[in-house]
mmCIF file of C-alpha atoms and ligand atoms in Angstrom:
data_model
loop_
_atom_site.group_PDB
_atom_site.id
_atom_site.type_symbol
_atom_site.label_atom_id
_atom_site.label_comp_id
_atom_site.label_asym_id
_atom_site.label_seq_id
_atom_site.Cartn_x
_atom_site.Cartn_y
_atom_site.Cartn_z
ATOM 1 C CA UNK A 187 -157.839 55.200 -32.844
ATOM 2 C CA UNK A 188 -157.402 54.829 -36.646
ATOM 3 C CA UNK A 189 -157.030 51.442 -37.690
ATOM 4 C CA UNK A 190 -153.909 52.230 -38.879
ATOM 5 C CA UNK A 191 -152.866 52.318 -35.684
ATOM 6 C CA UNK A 192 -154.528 48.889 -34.355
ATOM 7 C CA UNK A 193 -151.639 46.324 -33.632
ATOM 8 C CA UNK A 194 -151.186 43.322 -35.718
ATOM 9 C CA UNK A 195 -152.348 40.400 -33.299
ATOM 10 C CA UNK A 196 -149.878 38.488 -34.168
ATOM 11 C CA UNK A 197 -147.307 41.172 -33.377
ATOM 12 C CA UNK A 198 -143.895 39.784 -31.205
ATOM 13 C CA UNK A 199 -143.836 41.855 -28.647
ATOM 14 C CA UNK A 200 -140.565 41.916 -28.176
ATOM 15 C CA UNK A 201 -140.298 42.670 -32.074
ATOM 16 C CA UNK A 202 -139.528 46.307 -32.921
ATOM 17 C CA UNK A 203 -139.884 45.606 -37.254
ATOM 18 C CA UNK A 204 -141.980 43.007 -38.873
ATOM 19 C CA UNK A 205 -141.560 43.346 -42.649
ATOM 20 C CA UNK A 206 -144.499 40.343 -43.955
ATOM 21 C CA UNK A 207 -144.815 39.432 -47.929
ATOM 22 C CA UNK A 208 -143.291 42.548 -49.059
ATOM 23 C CA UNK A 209 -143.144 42.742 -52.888
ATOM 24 C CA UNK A 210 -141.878 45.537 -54.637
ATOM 25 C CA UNK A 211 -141.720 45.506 -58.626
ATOM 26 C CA UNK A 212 -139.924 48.334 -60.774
ATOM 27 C CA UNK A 213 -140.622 49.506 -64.327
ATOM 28 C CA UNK A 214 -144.091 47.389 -64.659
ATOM 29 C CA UNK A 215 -145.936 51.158 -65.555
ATOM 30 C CA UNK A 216 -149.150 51.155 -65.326
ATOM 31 C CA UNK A 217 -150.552 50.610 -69.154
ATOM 32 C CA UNK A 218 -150.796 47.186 -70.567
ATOM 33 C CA UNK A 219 -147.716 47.324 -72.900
ATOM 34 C CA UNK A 220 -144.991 48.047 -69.833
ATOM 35 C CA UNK A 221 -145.933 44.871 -67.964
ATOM 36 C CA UNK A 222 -143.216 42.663 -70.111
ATOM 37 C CA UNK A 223 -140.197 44.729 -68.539
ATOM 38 C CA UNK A 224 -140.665 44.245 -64.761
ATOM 39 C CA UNK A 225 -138.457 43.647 -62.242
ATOM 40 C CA UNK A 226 -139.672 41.797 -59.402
ATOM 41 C CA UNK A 227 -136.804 43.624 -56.634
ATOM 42 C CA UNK A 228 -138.236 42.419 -53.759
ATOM 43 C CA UNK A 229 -140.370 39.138 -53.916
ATOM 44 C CA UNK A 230 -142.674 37.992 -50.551
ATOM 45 C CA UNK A 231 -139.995 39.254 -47.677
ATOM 46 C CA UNK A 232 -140.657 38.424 -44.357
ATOM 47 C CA UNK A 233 -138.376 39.184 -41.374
ATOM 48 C CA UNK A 234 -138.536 40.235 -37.487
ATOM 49 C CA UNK A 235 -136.144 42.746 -35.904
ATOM 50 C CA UNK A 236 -135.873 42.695 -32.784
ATOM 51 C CA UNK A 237 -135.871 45.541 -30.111
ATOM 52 C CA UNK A 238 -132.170 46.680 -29.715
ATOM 53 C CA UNK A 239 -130.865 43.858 -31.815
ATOM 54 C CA UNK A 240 -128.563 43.963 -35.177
ATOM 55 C CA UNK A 241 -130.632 42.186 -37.787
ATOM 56 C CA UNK A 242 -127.616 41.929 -41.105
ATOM 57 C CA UNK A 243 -129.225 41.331 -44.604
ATOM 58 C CA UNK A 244 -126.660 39.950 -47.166
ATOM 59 C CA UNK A 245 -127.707 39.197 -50.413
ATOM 60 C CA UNK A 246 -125.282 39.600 -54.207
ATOM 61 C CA UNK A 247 -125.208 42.702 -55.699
ATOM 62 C CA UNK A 248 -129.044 43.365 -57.191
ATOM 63 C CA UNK A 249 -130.550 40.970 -54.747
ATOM 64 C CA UNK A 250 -133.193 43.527 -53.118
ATOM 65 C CA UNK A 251 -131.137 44.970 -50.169
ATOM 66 C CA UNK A 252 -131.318 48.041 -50.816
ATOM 67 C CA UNK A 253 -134.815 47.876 -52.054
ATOM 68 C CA UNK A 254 -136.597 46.306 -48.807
ATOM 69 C CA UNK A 255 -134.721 49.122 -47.391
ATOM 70 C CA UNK A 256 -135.645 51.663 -48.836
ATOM 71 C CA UNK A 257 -139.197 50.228 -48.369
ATOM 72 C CA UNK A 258 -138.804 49.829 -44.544
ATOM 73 C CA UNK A 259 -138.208 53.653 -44.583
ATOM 74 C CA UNK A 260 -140.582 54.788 -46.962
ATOM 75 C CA UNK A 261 -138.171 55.957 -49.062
ATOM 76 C CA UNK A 262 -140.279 53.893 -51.835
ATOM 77 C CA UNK A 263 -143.471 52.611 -52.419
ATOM 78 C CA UNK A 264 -144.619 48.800 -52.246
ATOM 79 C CA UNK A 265 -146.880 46.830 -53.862
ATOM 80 C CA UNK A 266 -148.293 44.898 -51.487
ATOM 81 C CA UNK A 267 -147.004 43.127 -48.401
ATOM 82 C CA UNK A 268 -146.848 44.831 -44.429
ATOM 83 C CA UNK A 269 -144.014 46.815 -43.071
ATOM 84 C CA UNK A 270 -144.993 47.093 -39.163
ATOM 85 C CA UNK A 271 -142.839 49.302 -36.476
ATOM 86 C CA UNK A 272 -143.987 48.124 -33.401
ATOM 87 C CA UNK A 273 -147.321 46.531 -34.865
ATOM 88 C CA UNK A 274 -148.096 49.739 -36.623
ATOM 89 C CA UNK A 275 -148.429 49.970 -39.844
ATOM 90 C CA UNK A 276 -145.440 51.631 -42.088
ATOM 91 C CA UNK A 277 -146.609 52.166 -45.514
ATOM 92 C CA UNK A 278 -150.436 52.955 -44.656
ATOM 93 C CA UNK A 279 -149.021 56.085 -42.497
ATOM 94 C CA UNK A 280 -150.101 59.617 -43.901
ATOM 95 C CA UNK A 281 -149.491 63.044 -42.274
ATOM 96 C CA UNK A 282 -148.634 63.185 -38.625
ATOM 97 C CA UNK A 283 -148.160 59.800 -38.360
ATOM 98 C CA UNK A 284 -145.723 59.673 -41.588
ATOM 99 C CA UNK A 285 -144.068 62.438 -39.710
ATOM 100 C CA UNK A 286 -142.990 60.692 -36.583
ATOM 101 C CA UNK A 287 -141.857 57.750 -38.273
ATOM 102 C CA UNK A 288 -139.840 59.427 -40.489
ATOM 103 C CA UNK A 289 -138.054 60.383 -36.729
ATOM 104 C CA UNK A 290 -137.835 57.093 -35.715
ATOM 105 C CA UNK A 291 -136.284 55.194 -38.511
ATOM 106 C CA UNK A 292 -133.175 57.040 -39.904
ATOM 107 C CA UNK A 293 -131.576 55.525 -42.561
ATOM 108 C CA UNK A 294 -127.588 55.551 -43.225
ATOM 109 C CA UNK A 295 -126.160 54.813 -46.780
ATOM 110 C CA UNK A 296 -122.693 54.281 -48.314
ATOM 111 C CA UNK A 297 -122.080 57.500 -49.273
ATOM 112 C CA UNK A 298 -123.789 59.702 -46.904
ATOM 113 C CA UNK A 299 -123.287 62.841 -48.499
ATOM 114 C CA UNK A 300 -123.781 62.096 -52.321
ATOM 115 C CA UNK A 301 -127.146 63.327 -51.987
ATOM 116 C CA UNK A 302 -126.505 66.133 -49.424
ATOM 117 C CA UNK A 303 -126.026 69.769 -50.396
ATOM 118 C CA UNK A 304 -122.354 70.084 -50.449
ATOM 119 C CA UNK A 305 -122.341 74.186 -49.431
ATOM 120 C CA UNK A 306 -124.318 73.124 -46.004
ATOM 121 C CA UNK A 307 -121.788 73.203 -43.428
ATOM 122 C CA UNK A 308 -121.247 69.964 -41.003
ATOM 123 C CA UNK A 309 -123.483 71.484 -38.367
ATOM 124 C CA UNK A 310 -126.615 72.532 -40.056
ATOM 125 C CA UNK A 311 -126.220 68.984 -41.851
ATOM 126 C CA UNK A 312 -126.582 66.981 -38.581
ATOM 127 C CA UNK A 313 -129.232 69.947 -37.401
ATOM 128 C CA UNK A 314 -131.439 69.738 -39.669
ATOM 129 C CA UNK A 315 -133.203 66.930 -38.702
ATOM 130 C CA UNK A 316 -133.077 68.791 -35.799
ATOM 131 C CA UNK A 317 -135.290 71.902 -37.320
ATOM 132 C CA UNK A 318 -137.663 69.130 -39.642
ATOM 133 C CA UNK A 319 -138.674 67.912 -36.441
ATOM 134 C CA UNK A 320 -138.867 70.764 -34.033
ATOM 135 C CA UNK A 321 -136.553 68.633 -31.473
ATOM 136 C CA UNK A 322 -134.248 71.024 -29.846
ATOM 137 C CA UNK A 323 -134.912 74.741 -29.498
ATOM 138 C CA UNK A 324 -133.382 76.530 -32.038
ATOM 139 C CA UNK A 325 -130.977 78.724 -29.842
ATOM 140 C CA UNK A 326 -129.279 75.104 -28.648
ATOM 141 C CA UNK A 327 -129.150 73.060 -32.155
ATOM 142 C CA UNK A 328 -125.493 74.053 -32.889
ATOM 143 C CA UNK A 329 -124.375 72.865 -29.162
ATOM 144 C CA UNK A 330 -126.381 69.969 -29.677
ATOM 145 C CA UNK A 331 -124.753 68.974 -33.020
ATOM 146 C CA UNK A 332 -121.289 69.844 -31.446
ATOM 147 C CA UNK A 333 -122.452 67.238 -28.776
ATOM 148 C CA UNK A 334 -123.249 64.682 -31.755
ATOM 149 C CA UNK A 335 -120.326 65.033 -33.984
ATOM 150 C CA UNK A 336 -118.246 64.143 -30.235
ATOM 151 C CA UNK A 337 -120.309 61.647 -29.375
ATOM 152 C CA UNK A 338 -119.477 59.719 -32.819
ATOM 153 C CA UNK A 339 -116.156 61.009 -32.099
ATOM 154 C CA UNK A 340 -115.110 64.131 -33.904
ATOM 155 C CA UNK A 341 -114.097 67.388 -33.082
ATOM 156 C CA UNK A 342 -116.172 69.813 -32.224
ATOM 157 C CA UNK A 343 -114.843 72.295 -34.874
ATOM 158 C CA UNK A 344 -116.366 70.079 -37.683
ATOM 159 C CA UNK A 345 -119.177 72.005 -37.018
ATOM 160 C CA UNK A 346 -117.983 74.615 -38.872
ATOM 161 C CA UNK A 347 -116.560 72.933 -41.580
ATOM 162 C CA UNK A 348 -117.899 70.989 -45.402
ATOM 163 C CA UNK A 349 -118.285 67.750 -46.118
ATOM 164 C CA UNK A 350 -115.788 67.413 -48.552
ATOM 165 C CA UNK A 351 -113.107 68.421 -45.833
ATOM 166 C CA UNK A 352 -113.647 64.659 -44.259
ATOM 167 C CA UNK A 353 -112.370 61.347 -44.796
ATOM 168 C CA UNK A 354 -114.760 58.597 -45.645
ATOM 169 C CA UNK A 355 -114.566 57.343 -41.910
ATOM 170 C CA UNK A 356 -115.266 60.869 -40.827
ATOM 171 C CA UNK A 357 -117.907 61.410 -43.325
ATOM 172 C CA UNK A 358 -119.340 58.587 -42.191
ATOM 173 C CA UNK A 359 -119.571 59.491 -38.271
ATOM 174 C CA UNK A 360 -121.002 62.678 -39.468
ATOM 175 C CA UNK A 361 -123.704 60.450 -41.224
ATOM 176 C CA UNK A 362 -124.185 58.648 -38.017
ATOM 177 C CA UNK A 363 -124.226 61.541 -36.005
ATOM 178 C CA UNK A 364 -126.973 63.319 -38.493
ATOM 179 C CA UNK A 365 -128.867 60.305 -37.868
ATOM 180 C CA UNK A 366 -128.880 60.678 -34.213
ATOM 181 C CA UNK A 367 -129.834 63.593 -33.852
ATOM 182 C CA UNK A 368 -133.712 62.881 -34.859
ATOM 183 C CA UNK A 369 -133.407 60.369 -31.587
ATOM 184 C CA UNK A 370 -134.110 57.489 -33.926
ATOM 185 C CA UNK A 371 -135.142 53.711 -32.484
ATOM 186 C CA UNK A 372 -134.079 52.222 -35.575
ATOM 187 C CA UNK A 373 -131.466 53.312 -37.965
ATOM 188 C CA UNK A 374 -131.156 51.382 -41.804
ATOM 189 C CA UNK A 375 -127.909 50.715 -42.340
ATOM 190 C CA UNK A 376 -127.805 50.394 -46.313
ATOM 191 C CA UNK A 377 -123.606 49.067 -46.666
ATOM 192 C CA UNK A 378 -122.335 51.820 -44.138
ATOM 193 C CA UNK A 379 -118.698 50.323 -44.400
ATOM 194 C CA UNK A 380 -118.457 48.778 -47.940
ATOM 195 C CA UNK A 381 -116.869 52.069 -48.977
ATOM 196 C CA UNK A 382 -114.264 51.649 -46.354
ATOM 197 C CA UNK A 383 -110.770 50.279 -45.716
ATOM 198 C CA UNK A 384 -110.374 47.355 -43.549
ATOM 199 C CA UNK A 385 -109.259 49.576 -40.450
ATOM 200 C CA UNK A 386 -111.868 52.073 -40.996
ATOM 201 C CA UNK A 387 -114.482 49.568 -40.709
ATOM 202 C CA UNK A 388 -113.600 48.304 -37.402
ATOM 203 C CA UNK A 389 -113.667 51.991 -36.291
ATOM 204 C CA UNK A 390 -116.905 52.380 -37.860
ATOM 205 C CA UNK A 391 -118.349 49.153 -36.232
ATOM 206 C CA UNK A 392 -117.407 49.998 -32.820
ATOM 207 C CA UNK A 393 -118.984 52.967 -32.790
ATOM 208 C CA UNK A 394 -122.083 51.513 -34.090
ATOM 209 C CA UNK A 395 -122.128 49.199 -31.609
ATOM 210 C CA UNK A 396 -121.322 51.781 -28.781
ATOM 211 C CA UNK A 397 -123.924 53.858 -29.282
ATOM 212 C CA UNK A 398 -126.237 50.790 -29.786
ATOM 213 C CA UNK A 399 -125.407 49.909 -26.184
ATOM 214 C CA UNK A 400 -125.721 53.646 -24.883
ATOM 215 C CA UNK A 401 -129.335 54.691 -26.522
ATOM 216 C CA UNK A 402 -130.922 51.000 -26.913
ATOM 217 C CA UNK A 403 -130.746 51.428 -30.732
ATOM 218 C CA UNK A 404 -131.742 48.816 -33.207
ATOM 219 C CA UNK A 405 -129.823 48.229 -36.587
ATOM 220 C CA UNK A 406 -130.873 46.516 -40.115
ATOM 221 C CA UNK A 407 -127.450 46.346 -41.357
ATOM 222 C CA UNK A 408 -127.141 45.560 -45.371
ATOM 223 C CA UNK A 409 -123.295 44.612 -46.254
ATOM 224 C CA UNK A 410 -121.870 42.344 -48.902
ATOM 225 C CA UNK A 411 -118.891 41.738 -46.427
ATOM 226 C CA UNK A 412 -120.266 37.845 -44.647
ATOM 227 C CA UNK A 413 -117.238 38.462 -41.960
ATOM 228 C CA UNK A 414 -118.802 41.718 -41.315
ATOM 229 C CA UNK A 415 -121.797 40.602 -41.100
ATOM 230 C CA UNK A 416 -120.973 37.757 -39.082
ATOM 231 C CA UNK A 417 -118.821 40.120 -36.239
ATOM 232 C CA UNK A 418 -121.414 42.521 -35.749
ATOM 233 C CA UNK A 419 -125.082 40.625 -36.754
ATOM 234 C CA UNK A 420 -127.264 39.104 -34.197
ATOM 235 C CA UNK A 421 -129.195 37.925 -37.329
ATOM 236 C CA UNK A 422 -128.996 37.295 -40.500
ATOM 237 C CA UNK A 423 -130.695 36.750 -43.894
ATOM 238 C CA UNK A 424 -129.755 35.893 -46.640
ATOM 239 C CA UNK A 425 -131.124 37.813 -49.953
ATOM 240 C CA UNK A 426 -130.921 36.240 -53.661
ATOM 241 C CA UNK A 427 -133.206 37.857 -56.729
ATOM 242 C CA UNK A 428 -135.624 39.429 -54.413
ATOM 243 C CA UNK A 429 -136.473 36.550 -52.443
ATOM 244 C CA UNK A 430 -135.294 35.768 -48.664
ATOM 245 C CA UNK A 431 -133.397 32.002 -48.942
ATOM 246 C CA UNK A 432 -132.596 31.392 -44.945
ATOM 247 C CA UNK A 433 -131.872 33.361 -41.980
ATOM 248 C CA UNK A 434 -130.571 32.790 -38.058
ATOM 249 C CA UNK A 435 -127.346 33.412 -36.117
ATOM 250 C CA UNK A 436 -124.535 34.133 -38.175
ATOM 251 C CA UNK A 437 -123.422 30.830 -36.589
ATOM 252 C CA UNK A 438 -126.128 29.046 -37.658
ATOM 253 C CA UNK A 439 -126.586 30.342 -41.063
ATOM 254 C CA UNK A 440 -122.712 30.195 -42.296
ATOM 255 C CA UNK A 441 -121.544 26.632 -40.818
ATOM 256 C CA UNK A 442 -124.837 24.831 -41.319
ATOM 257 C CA UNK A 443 -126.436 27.055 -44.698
ATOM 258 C CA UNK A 444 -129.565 25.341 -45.731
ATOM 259 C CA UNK A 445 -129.730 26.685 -49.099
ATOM 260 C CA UNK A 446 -126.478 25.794 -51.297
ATOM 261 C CA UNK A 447 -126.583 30.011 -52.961
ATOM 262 C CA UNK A 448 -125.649 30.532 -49.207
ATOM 263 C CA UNK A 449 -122.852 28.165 -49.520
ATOM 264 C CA UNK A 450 -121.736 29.714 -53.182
ATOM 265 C CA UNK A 451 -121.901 33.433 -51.170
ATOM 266 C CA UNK A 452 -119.689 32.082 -48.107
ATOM 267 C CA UNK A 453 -117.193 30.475 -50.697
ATOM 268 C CA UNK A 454 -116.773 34.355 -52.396
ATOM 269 C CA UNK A 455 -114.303 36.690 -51.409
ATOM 270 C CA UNK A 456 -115.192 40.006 -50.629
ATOM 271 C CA UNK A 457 -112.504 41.922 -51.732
ATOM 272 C CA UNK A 458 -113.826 39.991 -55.103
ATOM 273 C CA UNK A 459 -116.345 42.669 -54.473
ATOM 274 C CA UNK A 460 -115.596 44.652 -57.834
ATOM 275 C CA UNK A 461 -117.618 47.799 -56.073
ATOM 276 C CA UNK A 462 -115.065 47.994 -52.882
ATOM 277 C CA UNK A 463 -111.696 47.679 -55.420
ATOM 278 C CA UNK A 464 -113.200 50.820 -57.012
ATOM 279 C CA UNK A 465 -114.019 52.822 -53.952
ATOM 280 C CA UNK A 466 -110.785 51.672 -52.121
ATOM 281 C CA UNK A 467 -108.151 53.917 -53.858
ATOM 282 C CA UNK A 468 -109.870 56.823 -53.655
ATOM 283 C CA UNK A 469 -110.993 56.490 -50.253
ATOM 284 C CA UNK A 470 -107.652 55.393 -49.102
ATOM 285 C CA UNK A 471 -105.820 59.007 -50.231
ATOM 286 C CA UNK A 472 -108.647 60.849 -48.520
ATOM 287 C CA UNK A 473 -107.980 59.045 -45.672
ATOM 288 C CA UNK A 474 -104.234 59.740 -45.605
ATOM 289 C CA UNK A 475 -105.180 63.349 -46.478
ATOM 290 C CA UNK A 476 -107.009 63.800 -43.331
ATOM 291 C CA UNK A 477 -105.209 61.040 -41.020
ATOM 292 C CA UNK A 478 -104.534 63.472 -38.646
ATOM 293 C CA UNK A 479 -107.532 63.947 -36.968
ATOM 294 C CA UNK A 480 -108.157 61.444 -33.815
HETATM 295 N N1 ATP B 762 -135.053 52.733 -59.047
HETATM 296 C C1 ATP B 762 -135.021 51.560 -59.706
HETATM 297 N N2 ATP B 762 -135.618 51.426 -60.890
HETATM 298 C C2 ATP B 762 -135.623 50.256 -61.555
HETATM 299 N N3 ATP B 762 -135.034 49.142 -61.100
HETATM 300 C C3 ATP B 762 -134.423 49.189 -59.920
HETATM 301 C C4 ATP B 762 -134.390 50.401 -59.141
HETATM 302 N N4 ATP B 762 -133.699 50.160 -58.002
HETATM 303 C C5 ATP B 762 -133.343 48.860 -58.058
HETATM 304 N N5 ATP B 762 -133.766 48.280 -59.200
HETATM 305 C C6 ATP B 762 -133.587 46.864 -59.565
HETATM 306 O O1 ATP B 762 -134.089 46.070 -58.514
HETATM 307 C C7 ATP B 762 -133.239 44.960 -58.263
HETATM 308 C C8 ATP B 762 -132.757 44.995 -56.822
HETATM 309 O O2 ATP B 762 -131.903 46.111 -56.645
HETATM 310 P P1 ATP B 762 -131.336 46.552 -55.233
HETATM 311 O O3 ATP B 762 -130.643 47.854 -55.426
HETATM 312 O O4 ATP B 762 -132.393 46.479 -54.228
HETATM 313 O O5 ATP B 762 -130.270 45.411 -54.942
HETATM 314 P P2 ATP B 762 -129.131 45.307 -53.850
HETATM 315 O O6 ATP B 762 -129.251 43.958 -53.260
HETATM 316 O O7 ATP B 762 -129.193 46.467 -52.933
HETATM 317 O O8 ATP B 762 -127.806 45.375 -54.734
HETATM 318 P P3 ATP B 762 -126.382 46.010 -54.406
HETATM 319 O O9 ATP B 762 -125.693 45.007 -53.527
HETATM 320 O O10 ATP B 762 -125.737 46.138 -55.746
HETATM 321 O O11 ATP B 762 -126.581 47.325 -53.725
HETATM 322 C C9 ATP B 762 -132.140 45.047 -59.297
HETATM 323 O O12 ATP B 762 -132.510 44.231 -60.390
HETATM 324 C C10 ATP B 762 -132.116 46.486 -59.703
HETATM 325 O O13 ATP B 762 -131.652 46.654 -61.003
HETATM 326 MG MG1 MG B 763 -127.859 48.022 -52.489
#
């Protein structure tokens, strides 16, 4: 066994992610004169997710959400720090290894298509995870995806249709259901709702937590939204200028917050939140556009 591979001895066993010290700095370059301009994103992160559990990460805008994310799925480097899925180590992996855990952690953003070609039809979207990974033989990928796209519940004909054809709630199962169909264990969650009117976002949430319960999933859930967070979050932690302030139950954190930012971030109101008053008339006239399917 590589040592890659040896687990951490002071894993938690019942701990699926362990993200310890992370640090991630942008724009430092690597000559002498580009030091001055750095930004330290992330800062010495530490957090445990447990198996099958909803871990929320909150944080104001530019905090390092989106960062540690994006670090957690090797969708950027680190500096230093350990990223550990079940004691193994993320950010060491290489080749096959890089491979499967690129299966198991799937990540979801805000907009799910925005970096998706837009002339790929709904089907080979959520099948081609599918093909990367050699998971279903290819004679049964379209059933499967028409399986998918129901399970997250939408029609089977979506299949056959484009992206652009979907509401932002619909767009957004289709993003979940993509993400399924590598048969993830944990699935990033980088503000799947923020984009969202209020009703949407319940819809969105109880599918999430649906399919949690029916395939054992586990979620790291970034929002902005502290009532979101607090309905669907098993745990939370609070993010300010790269740096982790507190975490527990969303019971413990928002009546008893041991760090007065907390308090400041409790006292906002979301729909403050200048990015959701710019996505929410747009989104809202797709949504009426395509209210009719169920
Ligand atoms: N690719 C990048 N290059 C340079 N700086 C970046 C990059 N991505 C993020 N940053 C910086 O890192 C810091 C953390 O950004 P990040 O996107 O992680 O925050 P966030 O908490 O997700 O914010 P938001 O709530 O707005 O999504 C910010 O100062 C941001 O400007
Ligand atoms: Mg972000």
């Amino acid at each position: 066994m590589n040592a890659d591979t040896t687990a951490d001895t002071t894993a938690d066993t019942t701990a699926i992610l362990e993200v310890r010290d992370l640090v991630k700095t942008y724009g430092a370059g690597r000559g002498l004169l580009a030091r001055g301009s750095a930004t330290r994103a992330v800062n010495g992160v530490s957090f445990t997710v447990r198996r099958g559990s909803t871990f929320g990460l909150v944080g104001e805008s530019g905090s390092g959400k989106s960062t540690t994310a994006r670090v957690v799925c090797r969708l950027a480097s680190a500096d230093s720090g350990r990223v550990l899925l079940e004691g193994e180590d993320v950010l060491r992996a290489r080749g096959a290894r890089l491979t499967a855990f690129r299966r198991r952690v799937q990540m979801v953003f805000q907009d799910p298509f925005a970096s998706l070609n837009p002339r790929w039809k709904v089907g080979s979207l959520v099948a081609e995870g599918m093909r990367i990974h050699g998971l279903v033989p290819p004679a049964r990928r379209r059933e499967r995806a028409v399986e998918l796209l129901e399970q997250c519940g939408l029609r089977a004909d979506a299949v056959d249709r484009y992206p652009h054809e979907f509401s932002g709630g619909q767009r957004q199962r289709i993003g979940i259901a993509r993400a399924l169909a590598v048969e993830p264990d944990l699935i990033v969650l980088d503000e799947p709702v923020s984009a969202l009117d209020v009703s949407i976002q319940a819809q969105i949430l109880t599918l999430l937590t649906r399919l949690q319960q029916q395939l054992g999933l586990t979620y790291l859930f970034i929002a902005h939204d502290l009532a979101v967070v607090e309905q669907f979050c098993d745990r939370v932690a609070v993010m300010r200028s790269g740096e982790l302030l507190e975490e527990g139950s969303p019971a413990e954190v928002y009546s008893n917050p041991r760090h007065p930012h907390t308090r400041l971030l409790l006292d906002a109101v979301p729909v403050a939140d200048p990015r959701r008053r710019r996505h929410r008339a747009p989104l809202r006239s797709l949504e009426e556009d395509h209210a009719s399917q169920p």
